[in-house]
XYZ file of C-alpha atoms in Angstrom:
223
model
C 2.460 -2.779 -15.124
C 5.764 -4.369 -14.424
C 7.620 -3.313 -11.207
C 10.687 -4.997 -9.810
C 12.062 -4.450 -6.280
C 15.483 -5.527 -5.644
C 16.899 -5.646 -2.039
C 20.579 -5.601 -1.486
C 21.739 -6.246 2.016
C 25.049 -5.268 3.627
C 25.983 -8.950 3.888
C 25.698 -9.207 0.172
C 22.469 -11.051 -0.050
C 20.033 -9.938 -2.751
C 16.309 -10.523 -3.020
C 14.039 -9.686 -5.920
C 10.206 -9.254 -6.178
C 8.328 -8.632 -9.269
C 4.772 -6.975 -9.155
C 2.343 -6.912 -12.096
C -1.349 -5.816 -12.389
C -2.346 -9.518 -12.324
C -2.896 -11.013 -8.796
C -0.938 -14.009 -7.601
C -2.430 -17.490 -7.912
C -2.890 -19.674 -4.787
C -0.697 -22.723 -5.456
C 0.133 -25.753 -3.413
C -0.025 -25.988 0.419
C -0.286 -22.479 1.884
C 0.062 -21.491 5.535
C -2.984 -21.192 7.725
C -2.704 -17.494 8.044
C -3.543 -16.966 4.385
C -6.957 -18.699 4.749
C -9.711 -16.237 4.249
C -11.441 -16.955 7.575
C -8.194 -16.433 9.508
C -8.489 -12.989 11.012
C -10.879 -12.163 8.181
C -11.480 -8.323 7.677
C -14.743 -7.183 9.195
C -15.643 -5.508 5.959
C -14.541 -8.409 3.627
C -17.229 -9.257 0.933
C -15.664 -12.562 0.111
C -16.904 -16.093 1.116
C -14.662 -18.953 1.980
C -16.572 -21.240 -0.261
C -15.634 -19.113 -3.237
C -12.379 -17.827 -2.128
C -10.740 -20.115 0.368
C -7.664 -17.948 0.616
C -7.403 -14.169 1.339
C -6.124 -12.584 -2.014
C -3.999 -9.938 -0.164
C -2.497 -12.620 2.059
C -1.514 -14.772 -0.942
C 0.039 -11.792 -2.665
C 2.195 -10.641 0.310
C 3.181 -14.293 1.303
C 6.538 -14.243 -0.517
C 7.511 -11.008 1.065
C 6.446 -12.026 4.593
C 8.239 -15.381 4.111
C 11.494 -13.717 2.962
C 11.652 -11.184 5.708
C 9.782 -12.503 8.695
C 12.915 -12.780 10.766
C 14.560 -9.588 9.687
C 15.378 -6.533 11.681
C 13.162 -3.531 10.499
C 15.879 -0.910 10.953
C 18.727 -2.513 9.180
C 20.046 -0.725 6.071
C 19.395 -1.982 2.612
C 20.043 -0.697 -0.921
C 16.749 -0.855 -2.823
C 16.459 -0.547 -6.614
C 13.024 -0.208 -8.128
C 12.545 -0.618 -11.905
C 9.319 -0.105 -13.829
C 8.561 0.297 -17.604
C 9.670 3.900 -17.548
C 12.459 4.504 -15.070
C 14.572 3.268 -12.247
C 14.566 4.403 -8.594
C 17.152 3.677 -5.980
C 17.528 4.464 -2.304
C 19.643 3.457 0.668
C 17.109 3.166 3.492
C 15.813 0.974 6.178
C 14.178 -2.365 5.351
C 10.963 -1.082 6.969
C 10.594 1.843 4.642
C 11.329 -0.291 1.647
C 8.757 -2.990 2.647
C 6.145 -0.317 3.299
C 6.569 0.695 -0.374
C 6.483 -2.843 -1.714
C 3.662 -4.274 0.408
C 1.532 -1.164 -0.425
C 1.909 -1.878 -4.185
C 1.374 -5.645 -3.761
C -1.799 -5.215 -1.677
C -3.291 -2.716 -4.151
C -2.772 -5.247 -6.986
C -3.650 -8.407 -4.989
C -7.317 -8.706 -6.249
C -8.728 -7.851 -2.791
C -12.117 -6.164 -3.451
C -11.346 -3.483 -0.944
C -7.737 -2.790 -1.658
C -8.507 -2.768 -5.402
C -9.828 0.666 -4.956
C -6.214 1.699 -4.843
C -5.128 -0.250 -7.958
C -5.555 2.665 -10.505
C -3.265 4.719 -8.266
C -0.772 1.850 -8.034
C -0.359 1.895 -11.853
C 1.488 5.156 -11.252
C 3.402 3.823 -8.382
C 5.825 6.126 -6.485
C 8.319 4.163 -4.396
C 9.309 5.398 -0.936
C 6.616 8.162 -0.889
C 6.584 10.429 2.062
C 3.401 11.176 4.005
C 3.007 14.544 2.149
C 3.434 12.739 -1.137
C 0.940 10.085 -0.188
C -1.632 12.754 0.731
C -1.028 14.803 -2.393
C -1.226 11.738 -4.537
C -4.324 10.366 -2.887
C -6.162 13.654 -3.039
C -5.124 14.519 -6.598
C -6.073 11.009 -7.867
C -9.473 11.148 -6.096
C -10.283 14.634 -7.454
C -9.392 13.403 -10.976
C -11.836 10.587 -10.509
C -14.554 13.122 -9.434
C -13.839 15.336 -12.598
C -14.192 12.236 -14.852
C -17.405 11.362 -12.969
C -18.712 14.801 -13.676
C -17.813 14.478 -17.345
C -19.756 11.247 -17.517
C -22.867 12.917 -16.013
C -22.307 11.510 -12.558
C -22.421 13.475 -9.174
C -18.865 14.406 -8.205
C -17.705 14.422 -4.606
C -15.725 17.676 -4.266
C -15.784 17.571 -0.542
C -13.654 14.394 -0.427
C -16.173 12.565 1.792
C -15.701 9.434 -0.259
C -11.946 9.646 0.103
C -12.183 9.509 3.894
C -14.666 6.630 3.754
C -12.380 4.772 1.432
C -9.476 5.084 3.811
C -11.617 4.055 6.586
C -12.331 0.785 4.787
C -8.633 0.346 4.025
C -7.803 0.739 7.643
C -9.897 -2.241 8.622
C -8.095 -4.323 5.907
C -4.667 -3.076 7.226
C -5.479 -3.997 10.767
C -6.568 -7.429 9.821
C -3.523 -8.111 7.724
C -1.413 -7.022 10.576
C -3.081 -9.554 12.862
C -2.672 -12.289 10.207
C 1.136 -11.959 9.962
C 1.704 -11.184 13.567
C 1.891 -14.804 14.650
C 4.543 -15.760 11.950
C 6.978 -12.784 12.134
C 9.970 -13.478 14.278
C 11.449 -10.196 13.286
C 9.567 -6.878 13.160
C 10.193 -5.742 9.546
C 6.836 -6.784 8.005
C 4.888 -5.768 11.178
C 6.480 -2.126 11.209
C 5.956 -1.799 7.495
C 2.221 -2.538 7.750
C 1.897 -0.300 10.808
C 3.657 2.563 8.891
C 1.340 1.997 5.855
C -1.592 1.898 8.209
C -0.602 5.184 9.742
C -0.457 6.837 6.410
C -3.893 5.667 5.438
C -5.052 6.935 8.995
C -3.832 10.503 8.159
C -6.430 10.598 5.363
C -9.320 9.334 7.524
C -8.486 11.236 10.905
C -6.593 14.284 9.989
C -7.317 15.089 6.322
C -8.276 18.670 6.957
C -5.083 19.426 8.767
C -3.022 17.585 6.108
C -4.683 19.810 3.382
C -3.982 22.926 5.412
C -0.216 21.879 5.427
C -0.321 21.253 1.605
C -2.177 24.577 1.086
C 0.569 26.477 3.099
C 3.298 24.887 0.935
C 1.512 25.718 -2.264
C 1.206 29.299 -1.185
C 4.974 29.317 -0.247
C 4.215 29.670 3.415
C 5.653 26.369 4.466
C 8.917 24.614 3.858
C 9.488 23.120 0.421
């Protein structure tokens, strides 16, 4: 997987980030907020003796550093290129960062966030909340079908999906706390909060989200 995000600002600045399926390596002197025990997730299975730095924090460090003083609502032109196609959108920095940070966290090597890695391989930039729900549910149901084919017990009621997103929420909250002290602007924080709210929609309102999708698939809702 090779995905490149290019941010073009109205003042002619340009910043690029490349994401692969290989986690970033911790190199040199890193800021204190990347240390594992700094605001460590309550459900983190890692130990500081084996992993001194939080994998997700190390992965998002370049993005946080680049945009820590930026206004979340400023307009940017974003071009996303992967091995198959190119996407572009004129949007707010916050929406673009939500998309980039979500991809980076899923491929960071974090044991909890790695549950999203297989979905990240088919990354969809700038996904709406409906698209996020559709992709999350569809991907999970495919996993259950493959489990059934391999003589395992499938979870057609999506209980595991809700539980997965509850675990992800704990990680999102801890990451927000990590970067809160270093962000002079609000772009990174708002991006994480937005990503957090999308994960929350699976945990707390999955049934209502599914009813909305059902109505659209029947043609009762707006397309």
